[in-house]
Coordinates of C-alpha atoms and ligand atoms in Angstrom, one line a residue:
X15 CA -2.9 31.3 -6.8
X16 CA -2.1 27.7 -6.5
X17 CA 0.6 26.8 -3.8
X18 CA 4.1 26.1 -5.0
X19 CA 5.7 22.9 -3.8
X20 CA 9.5 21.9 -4.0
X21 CA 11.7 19.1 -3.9
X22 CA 13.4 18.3 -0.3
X23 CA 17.4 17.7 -1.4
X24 CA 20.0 17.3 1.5
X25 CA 17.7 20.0 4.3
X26 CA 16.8 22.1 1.5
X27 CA 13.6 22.9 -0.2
X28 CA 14.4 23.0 -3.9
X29 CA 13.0 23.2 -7.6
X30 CA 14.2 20.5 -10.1
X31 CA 17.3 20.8 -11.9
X32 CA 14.9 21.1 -14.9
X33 CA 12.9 24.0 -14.2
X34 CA 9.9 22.2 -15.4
X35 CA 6.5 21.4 -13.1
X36 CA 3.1 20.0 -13.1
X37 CA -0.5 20.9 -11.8
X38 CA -2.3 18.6 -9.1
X39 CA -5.6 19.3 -9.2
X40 CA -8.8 17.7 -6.8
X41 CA -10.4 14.9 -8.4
X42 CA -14.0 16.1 -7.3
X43 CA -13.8 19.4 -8.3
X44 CA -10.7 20.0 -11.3
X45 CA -11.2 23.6 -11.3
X46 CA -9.4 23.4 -7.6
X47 CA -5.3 23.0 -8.5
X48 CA -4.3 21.5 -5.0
X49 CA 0.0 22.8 -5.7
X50 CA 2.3 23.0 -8.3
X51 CA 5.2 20.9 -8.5
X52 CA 8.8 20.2 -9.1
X53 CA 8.7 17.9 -12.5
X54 CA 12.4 16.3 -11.8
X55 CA 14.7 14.5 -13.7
X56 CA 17.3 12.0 -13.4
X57 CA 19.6 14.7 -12.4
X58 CA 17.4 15.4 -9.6
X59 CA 17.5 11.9 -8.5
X60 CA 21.4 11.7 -8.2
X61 CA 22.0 14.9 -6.4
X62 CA 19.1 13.2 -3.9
X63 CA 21.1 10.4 -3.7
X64 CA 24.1 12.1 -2.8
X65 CA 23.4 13.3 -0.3
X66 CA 21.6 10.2 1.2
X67 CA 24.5 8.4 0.7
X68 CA 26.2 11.3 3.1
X69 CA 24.0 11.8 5.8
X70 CA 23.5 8.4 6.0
X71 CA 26.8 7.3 8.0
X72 CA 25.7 9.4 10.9
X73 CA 22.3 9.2 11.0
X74 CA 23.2 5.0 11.3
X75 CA 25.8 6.0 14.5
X76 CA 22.7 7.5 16.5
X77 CA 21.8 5.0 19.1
X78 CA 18.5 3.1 17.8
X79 CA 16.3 4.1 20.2
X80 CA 17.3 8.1 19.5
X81 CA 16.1 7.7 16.4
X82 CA 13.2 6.2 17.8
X83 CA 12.8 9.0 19.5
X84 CA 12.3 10.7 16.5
X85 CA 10.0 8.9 14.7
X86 CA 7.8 9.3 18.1
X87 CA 7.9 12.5 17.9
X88 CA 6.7 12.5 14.0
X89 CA 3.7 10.5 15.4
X90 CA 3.0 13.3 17.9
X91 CA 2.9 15.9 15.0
X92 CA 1.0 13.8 13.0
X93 CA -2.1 13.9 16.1
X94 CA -1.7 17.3 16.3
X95 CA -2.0 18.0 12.3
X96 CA -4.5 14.5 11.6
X97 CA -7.2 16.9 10.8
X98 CA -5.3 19.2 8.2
X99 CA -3.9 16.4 6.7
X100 CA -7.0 14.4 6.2
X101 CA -8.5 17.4 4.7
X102 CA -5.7 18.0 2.3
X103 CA -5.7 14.1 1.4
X104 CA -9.7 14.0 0.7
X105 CA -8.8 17.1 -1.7
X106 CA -6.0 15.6 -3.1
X107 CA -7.1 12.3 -4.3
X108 CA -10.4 12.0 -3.3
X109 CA -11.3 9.8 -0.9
X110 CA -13.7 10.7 1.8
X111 CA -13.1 12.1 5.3
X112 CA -13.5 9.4 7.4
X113 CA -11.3 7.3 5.2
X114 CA -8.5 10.0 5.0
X115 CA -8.8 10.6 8.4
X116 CA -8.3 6.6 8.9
X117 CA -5.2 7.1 6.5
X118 CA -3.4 9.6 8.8
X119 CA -4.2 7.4 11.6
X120 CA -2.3 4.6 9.9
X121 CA 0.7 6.6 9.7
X122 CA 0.5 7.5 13.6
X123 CA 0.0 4.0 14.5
X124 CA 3.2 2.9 12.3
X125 CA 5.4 5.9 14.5
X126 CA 4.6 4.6 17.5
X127 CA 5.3 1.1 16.3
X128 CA 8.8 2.7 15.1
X129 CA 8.9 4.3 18.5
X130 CA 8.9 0.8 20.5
X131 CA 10.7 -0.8 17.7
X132 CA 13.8 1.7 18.7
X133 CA 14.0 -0.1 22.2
X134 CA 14.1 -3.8 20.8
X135 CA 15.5 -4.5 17.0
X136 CA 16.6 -7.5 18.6
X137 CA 19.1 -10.0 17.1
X138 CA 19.7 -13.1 18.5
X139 CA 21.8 -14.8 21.1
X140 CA 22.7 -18.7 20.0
X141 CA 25.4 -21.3 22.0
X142 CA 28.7 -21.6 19.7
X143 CA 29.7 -24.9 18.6
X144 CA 33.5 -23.8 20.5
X145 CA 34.2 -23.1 24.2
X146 CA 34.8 -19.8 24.9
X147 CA 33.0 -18.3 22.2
X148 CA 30.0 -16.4 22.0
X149 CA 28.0 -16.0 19.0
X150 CA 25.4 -13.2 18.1
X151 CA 23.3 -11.2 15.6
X152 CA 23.0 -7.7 14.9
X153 CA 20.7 -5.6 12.6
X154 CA 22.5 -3.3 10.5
X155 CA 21.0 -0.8 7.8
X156 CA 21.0 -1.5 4.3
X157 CA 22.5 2.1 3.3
X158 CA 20.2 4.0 1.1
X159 CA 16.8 3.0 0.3
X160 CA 14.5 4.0 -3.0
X161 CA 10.2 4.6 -2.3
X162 CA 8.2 4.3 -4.8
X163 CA 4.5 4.6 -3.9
X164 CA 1.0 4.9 -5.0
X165 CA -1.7 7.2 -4.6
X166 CA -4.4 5.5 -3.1
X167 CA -3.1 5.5 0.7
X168 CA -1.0 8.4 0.1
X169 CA 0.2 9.1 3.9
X170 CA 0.3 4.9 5.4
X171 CA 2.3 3.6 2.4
X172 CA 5.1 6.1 2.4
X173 CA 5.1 5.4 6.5
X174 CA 4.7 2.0 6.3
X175 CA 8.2 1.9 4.2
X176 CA 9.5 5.3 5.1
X177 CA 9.5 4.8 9.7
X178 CA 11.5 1.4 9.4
X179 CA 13.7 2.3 6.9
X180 CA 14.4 5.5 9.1
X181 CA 14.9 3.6 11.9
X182 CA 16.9 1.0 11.2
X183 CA 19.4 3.7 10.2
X184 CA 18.7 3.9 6.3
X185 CA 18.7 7.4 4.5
X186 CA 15.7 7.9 2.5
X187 CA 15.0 8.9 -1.3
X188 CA 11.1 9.5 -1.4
X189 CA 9.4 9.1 -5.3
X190 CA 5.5 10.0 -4.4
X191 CA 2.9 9.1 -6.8
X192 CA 2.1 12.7 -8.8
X193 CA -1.1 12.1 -8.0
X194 CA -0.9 12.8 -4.2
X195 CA 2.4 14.9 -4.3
X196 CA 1.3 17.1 -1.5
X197 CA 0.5 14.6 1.1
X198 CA 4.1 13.2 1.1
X199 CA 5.5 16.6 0.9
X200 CA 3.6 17.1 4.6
X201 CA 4.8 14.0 5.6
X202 CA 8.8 15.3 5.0
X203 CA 7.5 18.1 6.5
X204 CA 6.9 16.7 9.8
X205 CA 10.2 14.4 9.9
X206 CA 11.7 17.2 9.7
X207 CA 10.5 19.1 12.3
X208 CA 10.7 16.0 14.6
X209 CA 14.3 15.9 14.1
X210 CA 15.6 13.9 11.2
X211 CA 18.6 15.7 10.1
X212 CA 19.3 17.1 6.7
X213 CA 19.9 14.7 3.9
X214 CA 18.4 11.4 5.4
X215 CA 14.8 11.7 4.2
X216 CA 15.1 13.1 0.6
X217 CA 11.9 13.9 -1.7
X218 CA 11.7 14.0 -5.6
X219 CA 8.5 14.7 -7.2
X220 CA 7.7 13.9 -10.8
X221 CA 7.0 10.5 -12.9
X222 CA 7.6 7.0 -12.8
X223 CA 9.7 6.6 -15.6
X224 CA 12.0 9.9 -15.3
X225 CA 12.3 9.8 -11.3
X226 CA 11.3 6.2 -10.7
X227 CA 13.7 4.6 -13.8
X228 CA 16.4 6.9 -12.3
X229 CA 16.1 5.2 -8.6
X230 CA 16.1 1.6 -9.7
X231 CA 19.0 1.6 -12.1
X232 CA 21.3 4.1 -9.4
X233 CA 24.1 2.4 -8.1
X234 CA 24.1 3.5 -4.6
X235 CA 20.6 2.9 -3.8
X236 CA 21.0 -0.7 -2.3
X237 CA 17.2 -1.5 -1.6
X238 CA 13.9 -0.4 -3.4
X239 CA 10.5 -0.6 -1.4
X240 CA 7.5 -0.2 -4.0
X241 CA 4.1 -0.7 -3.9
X242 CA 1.7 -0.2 -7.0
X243 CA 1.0 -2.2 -9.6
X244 CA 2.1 -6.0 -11.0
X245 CA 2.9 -3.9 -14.3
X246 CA 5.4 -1.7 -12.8
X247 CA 6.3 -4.3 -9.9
X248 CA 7.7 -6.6 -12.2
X249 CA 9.8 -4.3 -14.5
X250 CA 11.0 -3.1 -10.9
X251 CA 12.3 -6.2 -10.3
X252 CA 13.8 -6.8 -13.6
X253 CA 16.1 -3.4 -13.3
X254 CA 16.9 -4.1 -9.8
X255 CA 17.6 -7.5 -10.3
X256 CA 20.0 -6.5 -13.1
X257 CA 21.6 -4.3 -9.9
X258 CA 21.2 -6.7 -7.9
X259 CA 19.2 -4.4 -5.5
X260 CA 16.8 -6.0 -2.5
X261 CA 13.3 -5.5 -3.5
X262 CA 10.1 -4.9 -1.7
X263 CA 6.9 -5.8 -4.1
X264 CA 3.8 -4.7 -2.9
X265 CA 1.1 -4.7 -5.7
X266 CA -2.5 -5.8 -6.8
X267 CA -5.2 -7.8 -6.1
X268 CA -8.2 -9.4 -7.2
X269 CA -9.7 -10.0 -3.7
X270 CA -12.7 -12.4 -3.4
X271 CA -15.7 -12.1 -0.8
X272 CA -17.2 -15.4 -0.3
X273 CA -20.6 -15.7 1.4
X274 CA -22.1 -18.8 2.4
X275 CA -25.8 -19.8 2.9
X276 CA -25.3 -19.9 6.8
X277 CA -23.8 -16.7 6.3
X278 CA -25.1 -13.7 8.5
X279 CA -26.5 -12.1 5.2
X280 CA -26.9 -8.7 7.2
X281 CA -23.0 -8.8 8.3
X282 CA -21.8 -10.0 5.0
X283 CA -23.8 -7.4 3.1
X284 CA -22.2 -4.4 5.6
X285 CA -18.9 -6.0 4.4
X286 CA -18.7 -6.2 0.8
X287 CA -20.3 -2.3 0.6
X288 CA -17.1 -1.5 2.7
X289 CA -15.4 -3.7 0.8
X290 CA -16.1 -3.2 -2.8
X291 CA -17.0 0.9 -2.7
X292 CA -15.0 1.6 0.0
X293 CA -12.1 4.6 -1.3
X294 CA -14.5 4.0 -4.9
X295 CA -13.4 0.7 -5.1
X296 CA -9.1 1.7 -5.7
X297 CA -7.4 -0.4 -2.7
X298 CA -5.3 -2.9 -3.0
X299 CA -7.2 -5.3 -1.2
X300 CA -11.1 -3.9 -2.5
X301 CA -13.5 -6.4 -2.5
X302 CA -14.0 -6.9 -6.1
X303 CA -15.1 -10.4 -6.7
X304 CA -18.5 -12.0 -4.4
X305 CA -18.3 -15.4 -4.3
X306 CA -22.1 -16.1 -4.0
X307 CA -23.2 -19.8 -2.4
X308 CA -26.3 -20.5 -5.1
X309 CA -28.8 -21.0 -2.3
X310 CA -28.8 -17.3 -0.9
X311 CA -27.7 -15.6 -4.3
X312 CA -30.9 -14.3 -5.7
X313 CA -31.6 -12.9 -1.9
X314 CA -28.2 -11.6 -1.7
X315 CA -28.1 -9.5 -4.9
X316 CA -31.1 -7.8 -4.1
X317 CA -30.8 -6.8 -0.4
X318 CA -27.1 -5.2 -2.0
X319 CA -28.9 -3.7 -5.2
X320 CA -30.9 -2.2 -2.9
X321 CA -28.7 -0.6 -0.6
X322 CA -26.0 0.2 -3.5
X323 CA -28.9 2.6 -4.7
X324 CA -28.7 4.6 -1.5
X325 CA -24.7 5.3 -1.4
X326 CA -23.8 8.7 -1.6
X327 CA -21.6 9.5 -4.0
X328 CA -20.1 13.2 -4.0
X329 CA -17.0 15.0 -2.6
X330 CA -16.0 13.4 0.3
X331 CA -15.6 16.7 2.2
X332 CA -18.9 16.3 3.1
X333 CA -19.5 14.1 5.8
X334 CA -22.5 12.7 4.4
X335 CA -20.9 11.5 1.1
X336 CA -19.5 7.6 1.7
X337 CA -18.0 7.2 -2.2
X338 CA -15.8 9.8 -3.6
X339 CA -14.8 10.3 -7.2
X340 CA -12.5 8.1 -9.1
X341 CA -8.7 9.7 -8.9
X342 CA -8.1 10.6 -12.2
X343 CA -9.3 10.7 -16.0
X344 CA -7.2 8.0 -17.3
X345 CA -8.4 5.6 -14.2
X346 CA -11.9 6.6 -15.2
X347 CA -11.4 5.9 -18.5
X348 CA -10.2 2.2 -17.8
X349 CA -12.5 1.3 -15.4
X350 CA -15.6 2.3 -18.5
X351 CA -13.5 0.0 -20.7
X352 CA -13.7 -2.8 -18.4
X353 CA -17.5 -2.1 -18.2
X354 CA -17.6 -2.7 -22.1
X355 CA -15.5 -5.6 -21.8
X356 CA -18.0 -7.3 -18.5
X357 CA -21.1 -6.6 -21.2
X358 CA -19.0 -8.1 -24.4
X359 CA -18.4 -11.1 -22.7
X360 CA -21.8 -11.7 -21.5
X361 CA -21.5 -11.0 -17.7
X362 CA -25.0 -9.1 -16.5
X363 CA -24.4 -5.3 -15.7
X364 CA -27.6 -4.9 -13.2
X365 CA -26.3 -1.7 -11.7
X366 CA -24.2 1.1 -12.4
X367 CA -22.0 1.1 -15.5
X368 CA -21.8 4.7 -16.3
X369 CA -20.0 8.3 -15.2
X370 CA -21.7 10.5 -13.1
X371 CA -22.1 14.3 -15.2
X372 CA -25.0 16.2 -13.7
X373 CA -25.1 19.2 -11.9
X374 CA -22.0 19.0 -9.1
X375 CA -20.5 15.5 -10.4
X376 CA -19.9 17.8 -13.9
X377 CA -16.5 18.9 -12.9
X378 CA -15.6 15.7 -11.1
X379 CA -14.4 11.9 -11.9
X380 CA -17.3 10.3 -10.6
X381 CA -18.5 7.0 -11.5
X382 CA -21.3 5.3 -10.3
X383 CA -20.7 1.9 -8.3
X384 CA -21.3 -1.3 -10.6
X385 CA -22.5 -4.9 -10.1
X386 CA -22.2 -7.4 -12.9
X387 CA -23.6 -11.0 -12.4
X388 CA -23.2 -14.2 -14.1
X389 CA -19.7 -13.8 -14.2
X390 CA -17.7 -17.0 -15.2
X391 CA -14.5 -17.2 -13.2
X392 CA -12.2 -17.1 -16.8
X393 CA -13.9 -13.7 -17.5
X394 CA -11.3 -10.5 -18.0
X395 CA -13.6 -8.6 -15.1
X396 CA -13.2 -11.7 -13.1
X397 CA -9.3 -11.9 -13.6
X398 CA -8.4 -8.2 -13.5
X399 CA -7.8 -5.3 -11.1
X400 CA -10.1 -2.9 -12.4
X401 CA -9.5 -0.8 -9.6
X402 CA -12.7 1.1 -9.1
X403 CA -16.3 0.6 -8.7
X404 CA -16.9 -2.3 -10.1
X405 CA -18.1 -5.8 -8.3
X406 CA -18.1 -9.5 -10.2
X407 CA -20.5 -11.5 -8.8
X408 CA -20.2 -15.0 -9.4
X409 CA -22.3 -17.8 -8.4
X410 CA -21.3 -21.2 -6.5
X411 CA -23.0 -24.4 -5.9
X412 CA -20.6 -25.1 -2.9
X413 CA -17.6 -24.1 -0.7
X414 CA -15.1 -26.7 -2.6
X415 CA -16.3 -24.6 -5.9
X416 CA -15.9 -21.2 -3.7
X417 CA -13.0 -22.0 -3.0
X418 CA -11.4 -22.8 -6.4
X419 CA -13.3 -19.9 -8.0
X420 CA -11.8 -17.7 -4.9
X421 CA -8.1 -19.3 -5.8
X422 CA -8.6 -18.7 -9.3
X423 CA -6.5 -15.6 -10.6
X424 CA -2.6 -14.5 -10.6
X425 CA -3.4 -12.3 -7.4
X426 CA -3.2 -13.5 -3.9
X427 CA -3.4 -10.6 -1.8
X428 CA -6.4 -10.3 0.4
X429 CA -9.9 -12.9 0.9
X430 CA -13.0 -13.5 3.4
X431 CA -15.6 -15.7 3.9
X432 CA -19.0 -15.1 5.6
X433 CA -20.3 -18.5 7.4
X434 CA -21.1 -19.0 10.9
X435 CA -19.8 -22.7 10.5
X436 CA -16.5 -22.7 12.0
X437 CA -15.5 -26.0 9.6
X438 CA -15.9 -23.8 6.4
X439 CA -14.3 -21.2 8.0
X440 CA -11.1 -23.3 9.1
X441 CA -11.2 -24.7 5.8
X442 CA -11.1 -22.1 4.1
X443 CA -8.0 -20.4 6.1
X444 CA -5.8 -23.6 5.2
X445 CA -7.0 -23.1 1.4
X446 CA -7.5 -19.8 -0.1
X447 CA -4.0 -18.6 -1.6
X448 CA -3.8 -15.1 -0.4
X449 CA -1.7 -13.2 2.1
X450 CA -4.8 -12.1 4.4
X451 CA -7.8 -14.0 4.8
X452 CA -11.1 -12.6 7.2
X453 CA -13.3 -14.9 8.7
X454 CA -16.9 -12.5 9.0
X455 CA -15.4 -9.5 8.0
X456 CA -14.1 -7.6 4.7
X457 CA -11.2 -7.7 2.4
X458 CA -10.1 -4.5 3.8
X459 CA -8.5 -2.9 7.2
X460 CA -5.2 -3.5 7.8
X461 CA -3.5 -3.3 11.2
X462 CA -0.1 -1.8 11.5
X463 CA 1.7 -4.5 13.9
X464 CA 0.4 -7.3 11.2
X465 CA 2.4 -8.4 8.6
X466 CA 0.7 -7.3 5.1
X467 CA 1.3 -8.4 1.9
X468 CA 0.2 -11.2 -0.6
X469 CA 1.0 -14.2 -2.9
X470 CA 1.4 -15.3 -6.0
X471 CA 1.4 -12.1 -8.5
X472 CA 0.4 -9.7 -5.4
X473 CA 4.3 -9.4 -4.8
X474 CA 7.5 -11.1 -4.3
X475 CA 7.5 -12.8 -0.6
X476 CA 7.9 -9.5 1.7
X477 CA 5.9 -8.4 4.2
X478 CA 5.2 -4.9 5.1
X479 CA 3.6 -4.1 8.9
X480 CA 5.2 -5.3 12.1
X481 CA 8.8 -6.4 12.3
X482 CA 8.3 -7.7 9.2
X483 CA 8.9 -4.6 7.9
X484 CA 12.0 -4.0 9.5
X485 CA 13.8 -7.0 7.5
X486 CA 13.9 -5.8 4.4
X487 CA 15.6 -2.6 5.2
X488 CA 18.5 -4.3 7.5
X489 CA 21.5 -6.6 6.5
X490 CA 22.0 -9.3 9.1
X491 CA 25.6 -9.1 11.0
X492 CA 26.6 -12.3 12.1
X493 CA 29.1 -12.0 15.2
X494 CA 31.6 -14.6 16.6
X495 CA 33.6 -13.0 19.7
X496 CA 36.8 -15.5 20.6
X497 CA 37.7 -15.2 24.5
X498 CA 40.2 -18.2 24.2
X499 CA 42.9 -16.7 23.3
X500 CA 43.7 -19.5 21.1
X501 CA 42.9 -20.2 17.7
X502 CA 39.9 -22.0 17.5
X503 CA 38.8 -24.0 14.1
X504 CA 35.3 -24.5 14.0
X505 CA 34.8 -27.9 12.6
X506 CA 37.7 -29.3 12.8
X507 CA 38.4 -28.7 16.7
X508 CA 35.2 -29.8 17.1
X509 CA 34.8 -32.8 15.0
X510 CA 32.8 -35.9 16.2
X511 CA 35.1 -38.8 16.4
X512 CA 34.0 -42.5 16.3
Ligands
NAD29 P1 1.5 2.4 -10.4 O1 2.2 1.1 -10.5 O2 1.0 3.0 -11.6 O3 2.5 3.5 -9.7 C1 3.0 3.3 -8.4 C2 4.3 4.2 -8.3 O4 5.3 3.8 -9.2 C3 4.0 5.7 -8.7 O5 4.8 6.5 -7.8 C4 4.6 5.8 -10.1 O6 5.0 7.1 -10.5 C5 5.7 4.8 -10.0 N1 6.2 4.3 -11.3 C6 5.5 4.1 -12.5 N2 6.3 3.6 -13.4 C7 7.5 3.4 -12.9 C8 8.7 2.9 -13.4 N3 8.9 2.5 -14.6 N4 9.8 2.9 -12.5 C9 9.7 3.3 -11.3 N5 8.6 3.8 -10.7 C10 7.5 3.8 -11.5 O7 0.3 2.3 -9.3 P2 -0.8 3.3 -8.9 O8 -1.7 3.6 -10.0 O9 -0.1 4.5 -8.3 O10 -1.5 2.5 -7.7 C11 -2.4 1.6 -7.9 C12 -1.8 0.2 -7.9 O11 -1.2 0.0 -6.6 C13 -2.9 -0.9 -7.9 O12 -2.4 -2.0 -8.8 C14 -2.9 -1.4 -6.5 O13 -3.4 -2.7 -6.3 C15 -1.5 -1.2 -6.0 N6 -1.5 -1.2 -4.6 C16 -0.9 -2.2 -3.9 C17 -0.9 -2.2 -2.5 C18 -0.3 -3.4 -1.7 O14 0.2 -3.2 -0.6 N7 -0.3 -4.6 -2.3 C19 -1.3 -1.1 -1.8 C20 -1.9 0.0 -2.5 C21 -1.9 -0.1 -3.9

């Protein structure tokens, strides 16, 4: 029998409102249902809120670093369970152990960020234009915050948004992607046993349009961290704006490799296999366009043919297999389109292309990884997330054309360049527009005390990582303390007279 999963509403562990649920089911192997759960409602949403909106005024009177304290401690569980959860996660949605496992790790690093984080939150100190007056800064929370996340890094996004929103003394209302449902369920699961008291992290399963619509457009939800894709992103914004809610974009990319003829061909071919297949191609900041300098082209495509031909693709419970399935039907489906789309518009499909069927990849979503050449910049495969498998190779004559080929979409998110000439290289970090650029290594592999984000359509100016993090979930208090005992007019006392 498949495990039965609930909503988490004010320290209890409830069904929806609605009575209704769904299946998650492993993306390698859909005869395995992974949980059943709560299919919510708007209804859902507002009770959730409630009692955010309650447990948040104490949670915010606990001395920062308590709640640190916390958080640590949510780290701590998170060593101890790394291996169950990785597990879970590679059955969930796919994506092999080593990756997963990498996930989880994410997550621990970002609690014992939150951990130090609880001993600084600093404001700032600044001389006041009066005498005897002292003027300061101080961080205070936001009140309740709205997460809305994917499925592809189903433990490090939610902690990512979910530790410094904690911290900074927000309450919490959790929307998971329904594709990776139980993952964040574990995740409340450990906050909760680290100490976060009833009602401040709050978790609503179910879809984007019934659960998410029902976070933006609440009224008591004052700021919305998301990250998915530009589709949703922007009609986030659009409700939220209407609210006038703080927003927290995170969304897609079309992330270029460049690799130069001075390149170390070796290095750069190790990158753009992590980079490209790497979680099957679905990350944010996958490698899915090489920029190829014409002189080493031919030589590059086949030294990565041939190694593309060796990746083992299978469920990534095995520790041999290094590309798991793709995480669902539809996703599937869309990434074949885009295959028929590369071919109609001329690009060169020289490997790959098709679903994997035969013998163990029968009850799976497995595609096999793809290479089109001769793509021309303007292409759809060149301008698209396609988010899976599937590489656009484009050919060069020289770095100024890499470069404006690189620049070349609505995405700005993530970029690298392979040379061994530190010129091109500095060059190149003044000039591609994206939020991350690599020098010799690939598009992906975040750091949690880095800010993370990107231009243009990627998102809307935020950062996650780091402090960075921390500022969109706190209001900025400015303070002006008057030990004159007088009253003091700012401007006018002090005028400058001639
Ligand atoms: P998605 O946009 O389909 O869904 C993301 C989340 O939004 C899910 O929880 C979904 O249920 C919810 N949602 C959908 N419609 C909604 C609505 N109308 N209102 C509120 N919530 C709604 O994205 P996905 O398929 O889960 O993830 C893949 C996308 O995420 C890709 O575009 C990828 O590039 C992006 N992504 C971006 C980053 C980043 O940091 N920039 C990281 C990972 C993934």
């Amino acid at each position: 029998m498949a495990e039965r999963y609930y909503n988490y509403i004010n320290g209890e562990w409830i069904d929806s409102v609605t009575g209704r649920t769904f299946e998650n089911r492993n993306p390698a192997n859909w005869d395995e249902v992974i949980g059943v759960f709560p299919k919510s409602s708007k209804e859902d949403v507002e009770k959730a809120v409630e009692a955010a909106k309650k447990a948040q005024r104490e949670w915010a009177k606990m001395p920062v670093p308590k709640r640190g304290e916390i958080l640590g401690r949510a780290g701590d569980l998170l060593v101890q369970r790394k291996e169950e959860l990785a597990r879970l996660m590679t059955r969930e949605m796919g994506k092999i152990l080593k990756e997963t496992r990498g996930d989880v790790q994410e997550g621990i690093d970002t609690a014992y960020y939150a951990f130090g984080e609880g001993r600084r939150l600093f404001g700032i100190t600044t001389p006041s234009e009066l005498p005897n007056m002292m003027a300061f800064t101080v961080m205070r929370p936001v009140g309740v915050a709205g997460i809305i996340t994917p499925w592809n890094f189903p433990m490090a996004i939610p902690c990512w948004k979910i530790f410094p929103a904690l911290l900074t003394g927000n309450a919490v209302v959790f929307k998971p992607a329904s594709d990776t449902p139980a993952t964040a369920t574990k995740l409340v699961e450990i906050l909760t046993e680290a100490g976060v008291p009833p009602g401040v992290v709050n978790l609503v399963h179910g879809t984007g349009r019934e659960v998410g619509e029902a976070i933006l457009s609440h009224p008591d939800i004052g700021v919305i961290s998301f990250t998915g894709s530009s589709e949703v992103g922007s009609r986030i914004a659009e409700v939220a704006g209407k609210h006038l809610k703080r927003v927290s974009l995170e969304l897609g990319g079309k992330n270029p490799q460049i690799v130069m003829e001075d390149a170390d061909l070796e290095l750069a071919l190790e990158g753009v296999l992590w980079g490209a297949f790497g979680t099957t191609g679905q990350r944010c900041t996958a490698t899915s366009r090489l920029i190829l300098h014409e002189p080493i082209h031919d030589k590059f495509i086949e030294m990565l043919v041939e190694r593309v031909k060796k990746l083992k693709i299978g469920n990534g419970l095995d520790e041999t297999i290094e590309m798991g399935p793709v995480i669902n039907e539809s996703q599937l489906n869309k990434i074949l389109e885009y295959v028929e789309i590369g071919k109609k518009e001329g690009a060169k499909l020289i490997y790959g292309g098709e679903r994997l069927t035969d013998g163990d990849y029968a009850k799976g979503w497995f595609m096999q990884p793809t290479i089109f050449v001769d793509v021309k910049p303007e292409m759809r495969i060149a301008q698209e997330e396609i988010f899976g498998p599937v590489l656009s190779v484009i050919k060069v004559k020289d770095f100024d054309e890499a470069i404006e080929v690189a620049n070349n979409t609505t995405y700005g998110l993530s970029s690298s360049i392979y040379t061994t000439d530190i010129r091109l290289a500095m060059r190149a970090v003044e000039l591609l527009e994206a939020g991350i650029t690599y020098i010799n290594a690939p598009t992906i592999g975040a750091e949690c005390h880095l800010p993370f984000g990107g231009v243009k359509r990627t998102g809307n100016g935020h950062r996650e990582g780091g402090k960075w993090a921390y500022e969109i979930f706190t209001e900025i208090k400015t303070v002006y303390v008057d030990f004159s005992g007088k009253l003091q007019k700012a401007q006018i006392d002090t005028a400058v007279t001639k």
